[in-house]
mmCIF file of C-alpha atoms in Angstrom:
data_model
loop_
_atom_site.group_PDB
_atom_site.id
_atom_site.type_symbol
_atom_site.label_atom_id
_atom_site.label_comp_id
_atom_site.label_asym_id
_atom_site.label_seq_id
_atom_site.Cartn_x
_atom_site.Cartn_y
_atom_site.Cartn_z
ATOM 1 C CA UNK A 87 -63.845 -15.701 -49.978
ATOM 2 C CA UNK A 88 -62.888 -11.917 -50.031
ATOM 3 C CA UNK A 89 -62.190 -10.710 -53.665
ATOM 4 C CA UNK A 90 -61.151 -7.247 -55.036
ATOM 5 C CA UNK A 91 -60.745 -6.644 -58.713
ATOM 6 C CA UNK A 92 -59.401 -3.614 -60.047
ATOM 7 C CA UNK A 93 -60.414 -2.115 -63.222
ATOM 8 C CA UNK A 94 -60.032 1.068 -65.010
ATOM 9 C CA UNK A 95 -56.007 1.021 -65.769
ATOM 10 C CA UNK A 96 -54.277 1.863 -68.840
ATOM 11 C CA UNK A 97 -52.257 4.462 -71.033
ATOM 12 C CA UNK A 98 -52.307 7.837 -70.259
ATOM 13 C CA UNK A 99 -50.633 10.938 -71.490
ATOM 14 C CA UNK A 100 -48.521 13.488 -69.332
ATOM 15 C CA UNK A 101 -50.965 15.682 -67.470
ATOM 16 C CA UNK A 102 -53.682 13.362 -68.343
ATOM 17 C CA UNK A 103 -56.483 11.579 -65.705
ATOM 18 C CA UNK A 104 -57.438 8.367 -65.126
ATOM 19 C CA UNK A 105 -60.176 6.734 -62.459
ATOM 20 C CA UNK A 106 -58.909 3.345 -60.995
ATOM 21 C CA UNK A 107 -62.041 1.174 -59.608
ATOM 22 C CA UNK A 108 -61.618 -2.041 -56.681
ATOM 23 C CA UNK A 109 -65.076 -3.612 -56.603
ATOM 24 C CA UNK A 110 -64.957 -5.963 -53.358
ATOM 25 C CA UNK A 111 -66.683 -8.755 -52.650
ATOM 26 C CA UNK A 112 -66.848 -11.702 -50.358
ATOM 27 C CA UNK A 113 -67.118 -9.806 -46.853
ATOM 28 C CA UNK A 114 -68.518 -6.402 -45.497
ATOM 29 C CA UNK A 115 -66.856 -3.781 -47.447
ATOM 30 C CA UNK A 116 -68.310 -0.714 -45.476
ATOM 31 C CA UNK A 117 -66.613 -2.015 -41.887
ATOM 32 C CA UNK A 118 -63.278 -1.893 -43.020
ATOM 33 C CA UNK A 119 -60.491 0.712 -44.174
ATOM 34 C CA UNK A 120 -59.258 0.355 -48.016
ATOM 35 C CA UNK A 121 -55.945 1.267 -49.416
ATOM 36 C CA UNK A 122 -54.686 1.898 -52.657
ATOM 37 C CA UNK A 123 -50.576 0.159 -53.133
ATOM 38 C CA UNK A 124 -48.425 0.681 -56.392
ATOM 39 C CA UNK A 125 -45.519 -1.471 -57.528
ATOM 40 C CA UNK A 126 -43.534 -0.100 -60.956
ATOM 41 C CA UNK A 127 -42.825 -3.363 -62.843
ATOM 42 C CA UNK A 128 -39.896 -4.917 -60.958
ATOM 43 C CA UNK A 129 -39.664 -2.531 -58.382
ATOM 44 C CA UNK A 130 -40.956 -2.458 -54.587
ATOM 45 C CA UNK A 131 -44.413 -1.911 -53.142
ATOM 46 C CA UNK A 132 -45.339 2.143 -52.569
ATOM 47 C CA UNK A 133 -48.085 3.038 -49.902
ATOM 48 C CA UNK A 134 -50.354 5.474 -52.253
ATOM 49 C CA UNK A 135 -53.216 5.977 -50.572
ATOM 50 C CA UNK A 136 -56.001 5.018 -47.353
ATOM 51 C CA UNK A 137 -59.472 5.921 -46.585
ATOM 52 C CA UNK A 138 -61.458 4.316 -43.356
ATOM 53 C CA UNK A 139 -64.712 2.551 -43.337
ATOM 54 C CA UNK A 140 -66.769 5.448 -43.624
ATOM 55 C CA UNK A 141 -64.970 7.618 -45.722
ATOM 56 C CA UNK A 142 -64.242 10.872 -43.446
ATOM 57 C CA UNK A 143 -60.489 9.968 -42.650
ATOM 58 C CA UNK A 144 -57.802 9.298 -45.975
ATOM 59 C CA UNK A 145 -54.472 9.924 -46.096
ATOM 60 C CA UNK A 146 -52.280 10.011 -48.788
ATOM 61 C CA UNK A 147 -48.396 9.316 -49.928
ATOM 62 C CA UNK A 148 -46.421 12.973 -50.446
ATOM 63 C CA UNK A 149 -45.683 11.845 -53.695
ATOM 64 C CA UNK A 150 -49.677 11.860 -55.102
ATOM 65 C CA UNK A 151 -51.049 14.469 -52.527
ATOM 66 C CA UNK A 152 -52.971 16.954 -53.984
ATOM 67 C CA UNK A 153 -52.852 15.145 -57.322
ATOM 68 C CA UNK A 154 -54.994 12.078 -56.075
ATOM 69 C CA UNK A 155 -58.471 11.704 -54.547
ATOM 70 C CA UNK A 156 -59.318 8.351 -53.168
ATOM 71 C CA UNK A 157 -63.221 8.134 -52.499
ATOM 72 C CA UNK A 158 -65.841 4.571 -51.927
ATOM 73 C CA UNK A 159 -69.252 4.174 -52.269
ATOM 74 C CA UNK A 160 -70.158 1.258 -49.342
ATOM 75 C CA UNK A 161 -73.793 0.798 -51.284
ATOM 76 C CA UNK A 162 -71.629 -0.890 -54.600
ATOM 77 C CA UNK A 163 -68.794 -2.244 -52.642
ATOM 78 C CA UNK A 164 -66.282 0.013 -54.772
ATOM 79 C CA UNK A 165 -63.035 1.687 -53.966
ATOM 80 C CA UNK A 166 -61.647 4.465 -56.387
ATOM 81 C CA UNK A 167 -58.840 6.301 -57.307
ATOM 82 C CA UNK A 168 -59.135 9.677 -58.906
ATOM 83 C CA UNK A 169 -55.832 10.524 -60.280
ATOM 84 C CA UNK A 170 -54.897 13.621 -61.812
ATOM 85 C CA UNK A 171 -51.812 15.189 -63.415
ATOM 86 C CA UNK A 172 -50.392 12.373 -64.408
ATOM 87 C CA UNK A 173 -47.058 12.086 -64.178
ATOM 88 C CA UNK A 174 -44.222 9.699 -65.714
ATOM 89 C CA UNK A 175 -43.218 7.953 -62.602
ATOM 90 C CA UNK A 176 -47.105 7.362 -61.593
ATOM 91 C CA UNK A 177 -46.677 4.577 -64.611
ATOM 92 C CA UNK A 178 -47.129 1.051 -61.863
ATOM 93 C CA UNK A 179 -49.440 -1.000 -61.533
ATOM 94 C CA UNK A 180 -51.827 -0.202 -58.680
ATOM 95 C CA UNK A 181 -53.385 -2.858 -56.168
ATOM 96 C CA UNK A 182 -56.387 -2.311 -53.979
ATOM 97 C CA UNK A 183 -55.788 -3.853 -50.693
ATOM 98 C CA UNK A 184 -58.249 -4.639 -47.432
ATOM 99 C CA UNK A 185 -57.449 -2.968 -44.221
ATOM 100 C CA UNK A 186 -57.710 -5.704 -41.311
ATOM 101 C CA UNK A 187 -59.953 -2.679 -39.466
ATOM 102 C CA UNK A 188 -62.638 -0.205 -40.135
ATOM 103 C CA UNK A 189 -61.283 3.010 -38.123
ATOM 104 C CA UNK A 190 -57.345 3.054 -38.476
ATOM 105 C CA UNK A 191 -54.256 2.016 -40.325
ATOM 106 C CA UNK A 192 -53.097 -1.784 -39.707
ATOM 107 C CA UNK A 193 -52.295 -4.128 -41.759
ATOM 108 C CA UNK A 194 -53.434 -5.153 -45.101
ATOM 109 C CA UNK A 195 -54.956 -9.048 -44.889
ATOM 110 C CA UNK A 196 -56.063 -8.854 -48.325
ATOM 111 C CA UNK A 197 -54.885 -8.174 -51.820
ATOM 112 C CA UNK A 198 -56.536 -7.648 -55.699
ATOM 113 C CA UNK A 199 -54.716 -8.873 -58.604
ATOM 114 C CA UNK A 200 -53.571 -4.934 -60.091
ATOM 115 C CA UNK A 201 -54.227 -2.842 -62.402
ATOM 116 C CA UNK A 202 -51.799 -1.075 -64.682
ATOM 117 C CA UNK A 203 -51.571 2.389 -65.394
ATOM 118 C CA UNK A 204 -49.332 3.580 -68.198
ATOM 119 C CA UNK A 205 -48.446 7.629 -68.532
ATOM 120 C CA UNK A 206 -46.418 8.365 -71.620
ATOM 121 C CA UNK A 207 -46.746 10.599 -74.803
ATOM 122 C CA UNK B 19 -42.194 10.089 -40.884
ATOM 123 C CA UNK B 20 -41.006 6.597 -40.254
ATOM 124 C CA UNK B 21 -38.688 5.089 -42.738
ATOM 125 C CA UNK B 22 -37.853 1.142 -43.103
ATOM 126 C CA UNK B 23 -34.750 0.067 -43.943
ATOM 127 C CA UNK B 24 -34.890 -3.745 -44.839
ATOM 128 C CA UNK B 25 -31.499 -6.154 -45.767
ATOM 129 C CA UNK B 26 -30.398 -7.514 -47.596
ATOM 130 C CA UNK B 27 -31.999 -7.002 -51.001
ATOM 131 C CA UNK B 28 -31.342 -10.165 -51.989
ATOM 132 C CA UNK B 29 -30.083 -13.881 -50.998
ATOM 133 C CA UNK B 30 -29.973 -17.326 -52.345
ATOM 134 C CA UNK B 31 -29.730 -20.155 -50.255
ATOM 135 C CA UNK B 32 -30.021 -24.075 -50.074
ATOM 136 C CA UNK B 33 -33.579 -26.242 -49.474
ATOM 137 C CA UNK B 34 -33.247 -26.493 -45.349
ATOM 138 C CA UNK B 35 -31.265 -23.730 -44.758
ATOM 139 C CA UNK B 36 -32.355 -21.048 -42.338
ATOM 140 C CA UNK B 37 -32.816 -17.500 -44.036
ATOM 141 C CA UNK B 38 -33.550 -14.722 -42.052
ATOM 142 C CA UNK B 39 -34.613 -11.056 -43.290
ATOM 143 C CA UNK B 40 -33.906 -7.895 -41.618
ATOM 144 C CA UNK B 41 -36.119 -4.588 -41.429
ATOM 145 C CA UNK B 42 -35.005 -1.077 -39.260
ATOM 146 C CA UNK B 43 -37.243 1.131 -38.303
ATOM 147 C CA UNK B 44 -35.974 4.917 -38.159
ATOM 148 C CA UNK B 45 -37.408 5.249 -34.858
ATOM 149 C CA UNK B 46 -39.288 3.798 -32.094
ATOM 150 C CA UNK B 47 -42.363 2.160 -33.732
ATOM 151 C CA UNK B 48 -44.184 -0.378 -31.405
ATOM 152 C CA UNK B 49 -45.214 -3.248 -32.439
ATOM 153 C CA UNK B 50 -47.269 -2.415 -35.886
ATOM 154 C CA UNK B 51 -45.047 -4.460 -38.111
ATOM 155 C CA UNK B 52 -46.617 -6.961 -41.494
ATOM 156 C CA UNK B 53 -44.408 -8.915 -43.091
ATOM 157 C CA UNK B 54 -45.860 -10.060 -46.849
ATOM 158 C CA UNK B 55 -44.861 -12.419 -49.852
ATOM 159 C CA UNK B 56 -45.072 -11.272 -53.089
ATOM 160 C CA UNK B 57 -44.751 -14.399 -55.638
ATOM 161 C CA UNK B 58 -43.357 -13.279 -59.037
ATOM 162 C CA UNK B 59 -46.206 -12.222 -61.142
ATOM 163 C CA UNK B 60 -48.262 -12.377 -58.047
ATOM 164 C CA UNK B 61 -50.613 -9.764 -55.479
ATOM 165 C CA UNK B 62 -48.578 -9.370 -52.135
ATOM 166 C CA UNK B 63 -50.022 -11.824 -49.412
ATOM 167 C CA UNK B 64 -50.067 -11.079 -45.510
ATOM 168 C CA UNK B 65 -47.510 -13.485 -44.029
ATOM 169 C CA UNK B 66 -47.455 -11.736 -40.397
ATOM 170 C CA UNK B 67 -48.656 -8.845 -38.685
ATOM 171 C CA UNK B 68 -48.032 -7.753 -34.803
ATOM 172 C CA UNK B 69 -44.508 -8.206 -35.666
ATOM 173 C CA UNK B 70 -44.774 -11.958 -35.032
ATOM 174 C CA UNK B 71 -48.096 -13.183 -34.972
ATOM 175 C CA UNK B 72 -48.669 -15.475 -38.188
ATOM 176 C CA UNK B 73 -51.566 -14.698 -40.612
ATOM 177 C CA UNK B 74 -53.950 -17.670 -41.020
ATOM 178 C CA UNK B 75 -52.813 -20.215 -43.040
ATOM 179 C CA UNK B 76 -48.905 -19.058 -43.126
ATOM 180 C CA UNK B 77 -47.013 -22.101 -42.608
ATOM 181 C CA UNK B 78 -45.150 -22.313 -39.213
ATOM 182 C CA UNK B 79 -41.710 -22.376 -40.363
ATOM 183 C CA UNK B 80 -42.235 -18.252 -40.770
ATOM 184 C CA UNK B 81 -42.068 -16.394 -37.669
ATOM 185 C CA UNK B 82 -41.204 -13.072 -36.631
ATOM 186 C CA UNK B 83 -39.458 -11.282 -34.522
ATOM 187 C CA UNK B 84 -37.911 -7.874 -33.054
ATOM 188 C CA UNK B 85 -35.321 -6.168 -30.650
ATOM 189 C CA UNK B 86 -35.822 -2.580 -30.575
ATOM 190 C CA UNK B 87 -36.266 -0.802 -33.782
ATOM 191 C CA UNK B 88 -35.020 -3.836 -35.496
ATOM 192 C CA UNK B 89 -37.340 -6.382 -36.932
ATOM 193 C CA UNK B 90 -36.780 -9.731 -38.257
ATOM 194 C CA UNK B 91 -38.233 -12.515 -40.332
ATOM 195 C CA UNK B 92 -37.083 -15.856 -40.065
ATOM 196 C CA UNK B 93 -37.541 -18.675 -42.274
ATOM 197 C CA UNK B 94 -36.900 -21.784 -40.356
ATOM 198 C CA UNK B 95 -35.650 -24.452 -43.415
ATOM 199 C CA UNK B 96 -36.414 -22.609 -46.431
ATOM 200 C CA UNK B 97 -38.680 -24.737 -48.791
ATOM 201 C CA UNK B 98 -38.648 -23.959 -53.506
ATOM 202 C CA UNK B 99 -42.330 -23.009 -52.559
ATOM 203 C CA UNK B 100 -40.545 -19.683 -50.634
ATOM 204 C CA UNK B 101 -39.052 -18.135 -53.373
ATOM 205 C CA UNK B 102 -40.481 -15.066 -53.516
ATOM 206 C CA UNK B 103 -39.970 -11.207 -52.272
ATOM 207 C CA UNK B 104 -40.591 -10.282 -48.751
ATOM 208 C CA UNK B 105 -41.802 -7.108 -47.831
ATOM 209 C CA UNK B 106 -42.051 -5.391 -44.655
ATOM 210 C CA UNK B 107 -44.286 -2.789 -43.663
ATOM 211 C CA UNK B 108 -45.179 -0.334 -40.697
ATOM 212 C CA UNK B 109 -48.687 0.348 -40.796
ATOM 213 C CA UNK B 110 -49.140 2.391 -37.534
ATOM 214 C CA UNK B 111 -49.280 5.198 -37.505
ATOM 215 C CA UNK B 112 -49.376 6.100 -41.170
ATOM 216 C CA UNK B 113 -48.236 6.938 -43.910
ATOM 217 C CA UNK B 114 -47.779 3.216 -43.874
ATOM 218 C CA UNK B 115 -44.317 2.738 -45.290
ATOM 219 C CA UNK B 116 -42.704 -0.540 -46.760
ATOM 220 C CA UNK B 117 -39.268 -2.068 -46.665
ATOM 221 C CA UNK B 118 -37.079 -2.195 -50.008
ATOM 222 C CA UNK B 119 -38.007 -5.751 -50.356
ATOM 223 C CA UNK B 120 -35.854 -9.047 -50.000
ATOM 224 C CA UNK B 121 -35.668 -11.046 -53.376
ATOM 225 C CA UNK B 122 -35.138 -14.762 -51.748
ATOM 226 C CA UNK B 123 -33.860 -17.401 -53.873
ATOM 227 C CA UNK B 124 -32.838 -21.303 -53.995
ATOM 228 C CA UNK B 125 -29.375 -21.718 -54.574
#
């Protein structure tokens, strides 16, 4: 059974940092593409971030670029988000999600449970 | 950059009743379209992907559809289980955008 569990949320202040973790299990994390979703509480789902099998290819949402740095490590089976000048309206929680391939964008077959992130003074 | 457009936001309808969402594409997309269900309190779960192909599991009175830029999701006798919000997404190519969402309710 594929499971991804997301740790490393919380509060933050304005300008702060914060490094969100998505430790997978259940199926062979280096063959497949990982993305990063948000969600503010009671809101829709937001695209943040995507980075394929290997690492060499991510892409990011024009709302984080250049503030966020998704990375893995295939050898622990972990995802990560590297976020940086925190802003306000990053406050969401943030899902880790499994691409349904390695070497492209599709679609996401696979969901964690979130992790919230909180910026405010 | 593609943008989705998906209506209505909302709708309540009766147990049996057939519901069907809507999602626009702002331009010509193919046929890289996931539909998901996102239970209150819930992760998002892949309901279809191909624009109609059903995800393993999803019960068959989902299905999906499309005509042009248009794409639809059709709930054939809506069940209490299906409340929920449906979201759709493009995922190809990126940046992987997703529809407003469709809060579906029992009336």
């Amino acid at each position: 059974e594929v499971q991804l569990v997301e740790s490393g949320g919380g509060l933050v202040q304005p300008g702060g940092s914060l490094r969100l973790s998505c430790t997978a299990s259940g199926f062979r994390f280096g063959d497949y593409a990982m993305h990063w979703v948000r969600q503010v509480p009671g809101k829709g789902l937001e695209w943040v971030s995507g980075i394929i099998w290997n690492g060499h290819i991510k892409a990011y949402a024009d709302s984080v670029k250049g503030r966020f740095t998704t990375s893995r490590d295939n050898a622990k089976n972990s995802l990560y988000l590297e976020m940086n000048s925190l802003r306000s309206e990053d406050t969401a929680l943030y899902f880790c999600a499994k691409d349904s391939e390695g070497s492209n964008w599709h679609y996401f077959d696979s969901w964690g449970q979130g992790t919230l992130v909180t910026v405010s003074s | 950059d593609v943008q989705m457009t998906q209506f209505p936001s909302s709708l309540s309808a009766s147990v049996g009743d057939r519901v069907t969402i809507t999602c626009r594409a702002s331009q010509a997309t193919g046929s890289s379209l996931a539909w998901y269900q996102q239970k209150a309190g819930e992760a998002p779960k892949l309901l279809i992907y191909g624009t109609s192909t059903l995800h393993s599991g999803v019960p068959s009175r989902f299905s999906g559809s499309a005509s042009g830029t248009d794409f639809t999701l059709t709930i054939n006798s809506l069940q209490p289980e299906d409340v929920a919000t449906y979201y759709c997404q493009n995922y190809n190519p990126g940046p992987l955008p997703f529809g407003g969402g469709t809060k579906v309710e029992i009336k």
